mmCIF file of C-alpha atoms in Angstrom:
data_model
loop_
_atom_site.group_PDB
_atom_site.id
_atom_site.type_symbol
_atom_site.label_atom_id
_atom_site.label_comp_id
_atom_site.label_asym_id
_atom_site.label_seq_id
_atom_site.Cartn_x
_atom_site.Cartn_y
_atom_site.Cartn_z
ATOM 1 C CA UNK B 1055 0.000 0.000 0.000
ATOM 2 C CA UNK B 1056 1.196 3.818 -0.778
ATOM 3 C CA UNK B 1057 1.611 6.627 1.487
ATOM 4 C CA UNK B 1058 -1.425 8.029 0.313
ATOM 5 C CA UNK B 1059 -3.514 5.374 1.006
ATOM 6 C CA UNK B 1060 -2.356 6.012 4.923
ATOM 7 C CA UNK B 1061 -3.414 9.560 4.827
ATOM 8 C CA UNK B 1062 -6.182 8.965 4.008
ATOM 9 C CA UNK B 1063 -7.503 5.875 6.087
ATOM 10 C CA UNK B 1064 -6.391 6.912 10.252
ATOM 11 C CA UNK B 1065 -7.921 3.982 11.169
ATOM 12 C CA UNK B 1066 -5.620 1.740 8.676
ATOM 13 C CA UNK B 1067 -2.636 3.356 10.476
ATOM 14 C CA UNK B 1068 -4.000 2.758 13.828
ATOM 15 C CA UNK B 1069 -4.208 -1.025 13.299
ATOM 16 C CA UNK B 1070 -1.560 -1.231 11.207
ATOM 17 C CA UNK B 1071 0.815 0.317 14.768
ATOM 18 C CA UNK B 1072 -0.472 -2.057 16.704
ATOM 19 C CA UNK B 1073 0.101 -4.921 14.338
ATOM 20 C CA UNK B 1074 3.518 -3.920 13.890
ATOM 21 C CA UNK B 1075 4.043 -3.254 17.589
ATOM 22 C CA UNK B 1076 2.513 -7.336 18.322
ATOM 23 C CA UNK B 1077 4.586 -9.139 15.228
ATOM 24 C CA UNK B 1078 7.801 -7.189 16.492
ATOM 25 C CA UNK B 1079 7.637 -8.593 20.053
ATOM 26 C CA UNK B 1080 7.184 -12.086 18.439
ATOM 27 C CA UNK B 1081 10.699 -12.017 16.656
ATOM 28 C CA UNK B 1082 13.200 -13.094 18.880
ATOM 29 C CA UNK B 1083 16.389 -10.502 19.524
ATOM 30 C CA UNK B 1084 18.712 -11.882 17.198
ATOM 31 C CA UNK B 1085 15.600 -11.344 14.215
ATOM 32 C CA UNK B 1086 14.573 -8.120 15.685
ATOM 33 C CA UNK B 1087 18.443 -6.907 15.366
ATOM 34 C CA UNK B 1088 18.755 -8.093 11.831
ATOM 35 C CA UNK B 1089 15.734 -6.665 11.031
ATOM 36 C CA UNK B 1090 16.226 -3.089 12.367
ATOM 37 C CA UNK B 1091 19.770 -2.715 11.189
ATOM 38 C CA UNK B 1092 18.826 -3.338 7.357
ATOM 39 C CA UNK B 1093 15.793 -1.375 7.710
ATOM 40 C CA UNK B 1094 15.782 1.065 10.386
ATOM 41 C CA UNK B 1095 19.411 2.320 10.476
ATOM 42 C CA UNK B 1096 20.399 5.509 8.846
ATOM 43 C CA UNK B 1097 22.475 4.268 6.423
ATOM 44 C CA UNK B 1098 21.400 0.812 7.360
ATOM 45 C CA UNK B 1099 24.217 -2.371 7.797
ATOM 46 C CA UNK B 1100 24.934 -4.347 4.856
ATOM 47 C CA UNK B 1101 24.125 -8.068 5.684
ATOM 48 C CA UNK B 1102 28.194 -8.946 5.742
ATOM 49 C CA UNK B 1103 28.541 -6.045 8.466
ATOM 50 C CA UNK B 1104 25.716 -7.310 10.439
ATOM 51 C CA UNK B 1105 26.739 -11.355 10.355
ATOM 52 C CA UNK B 1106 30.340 -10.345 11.085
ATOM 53 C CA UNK B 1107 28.823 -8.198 14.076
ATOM 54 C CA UNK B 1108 26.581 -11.154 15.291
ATOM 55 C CA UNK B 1109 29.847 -13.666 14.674
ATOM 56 C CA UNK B 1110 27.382 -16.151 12.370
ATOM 57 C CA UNK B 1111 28.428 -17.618 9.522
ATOM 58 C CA UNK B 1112 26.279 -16.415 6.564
ATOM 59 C CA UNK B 1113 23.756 -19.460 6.550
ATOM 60 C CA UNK B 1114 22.976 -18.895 10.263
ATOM 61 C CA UNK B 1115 22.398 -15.507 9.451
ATOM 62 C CA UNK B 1116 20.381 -15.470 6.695
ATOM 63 C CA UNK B 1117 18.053 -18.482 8.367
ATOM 64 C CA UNK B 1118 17.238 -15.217 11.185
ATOM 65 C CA UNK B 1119 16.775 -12.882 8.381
ATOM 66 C CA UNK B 1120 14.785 -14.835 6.481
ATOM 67 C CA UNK B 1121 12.509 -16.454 9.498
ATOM 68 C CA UNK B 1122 12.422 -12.928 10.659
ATOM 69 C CA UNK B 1123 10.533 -11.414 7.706
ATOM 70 C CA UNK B 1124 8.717 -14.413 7.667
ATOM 71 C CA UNK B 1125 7.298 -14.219 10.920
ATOM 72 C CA UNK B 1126 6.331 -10.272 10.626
ATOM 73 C CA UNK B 1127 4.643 -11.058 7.060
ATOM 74 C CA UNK B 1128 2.268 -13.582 9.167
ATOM 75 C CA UNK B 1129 1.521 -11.717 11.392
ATOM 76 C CA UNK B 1130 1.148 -8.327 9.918
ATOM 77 C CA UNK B 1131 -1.338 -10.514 6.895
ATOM 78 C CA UNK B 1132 0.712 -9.007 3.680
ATOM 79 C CA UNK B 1133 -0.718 -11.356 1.407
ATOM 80 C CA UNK B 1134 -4.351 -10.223 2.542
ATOM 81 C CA UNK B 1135 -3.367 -6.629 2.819
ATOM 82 C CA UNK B 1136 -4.418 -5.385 -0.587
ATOM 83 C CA UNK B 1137 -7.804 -7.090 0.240
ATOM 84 C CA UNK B 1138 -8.719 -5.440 3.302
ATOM 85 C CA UNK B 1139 -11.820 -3.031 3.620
ATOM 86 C CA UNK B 1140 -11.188 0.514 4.693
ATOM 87 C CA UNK B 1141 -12.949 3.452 6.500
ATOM 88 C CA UNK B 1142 -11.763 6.676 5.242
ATOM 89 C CA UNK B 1143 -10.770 9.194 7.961
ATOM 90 C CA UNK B 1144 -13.493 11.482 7.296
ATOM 91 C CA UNK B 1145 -16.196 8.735 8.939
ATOM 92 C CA UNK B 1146 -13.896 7.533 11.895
ATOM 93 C CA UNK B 1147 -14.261 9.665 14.809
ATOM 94 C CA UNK B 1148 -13.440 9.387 18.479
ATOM 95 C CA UNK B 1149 -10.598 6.317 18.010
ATOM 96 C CA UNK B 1150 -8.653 6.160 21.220
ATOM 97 C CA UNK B 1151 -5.699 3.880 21.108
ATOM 98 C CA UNK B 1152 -2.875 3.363 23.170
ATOM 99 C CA UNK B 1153 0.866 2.457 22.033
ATOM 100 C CA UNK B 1154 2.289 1.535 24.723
#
């Protein structure tokens, strides 16, 4: 889905933090390391930096990375994503949720 789509739909990007916020505490450390170095990192770690810092060989490694995307696409639904129904923002009112 496009950044537009999110402006438009709050309630998408309400459920969509607190899917993100469940499927990341499912990932064990080593995944959720992996994970945020090649994605949330500014620039982010190539995957020969990260395996070197981790000291795994690179089929250990990419078995995390690999398990580790799996794991969030399950739980965050990707394959059913482009399928779901949404409320545009204009019609949700009142939506209290909290992040932490």
């Amino acid at each position: 889905m496009d950044k537009s789509l999110y402006k438009m739909y709050y309630e998408l990007c309400c459920e969509l933090l607190i899917k993100v916020k469940r499927s990341w505490s499912k990932l064990n450390e080593v995944e959720r390391f992996i994970i945020k170095s090649l994605e949330f990192d500014t620039p982010p770690d190539t995957d020969e930096d990260i395996s070197y810092k981790l000291k795994y060989d690179s089929k250990k490694y990419y078995q995390y990375k690999e398990s580790g995307f799996i794991k969030l696409g399950m739980q965050l639904k990707v394959s059913n994503a482009r399928n779901a129904k949404l409320t545009p923002y204009k019609q949700v009112e009142n939506i209290n949720v909290d992040f932490y």
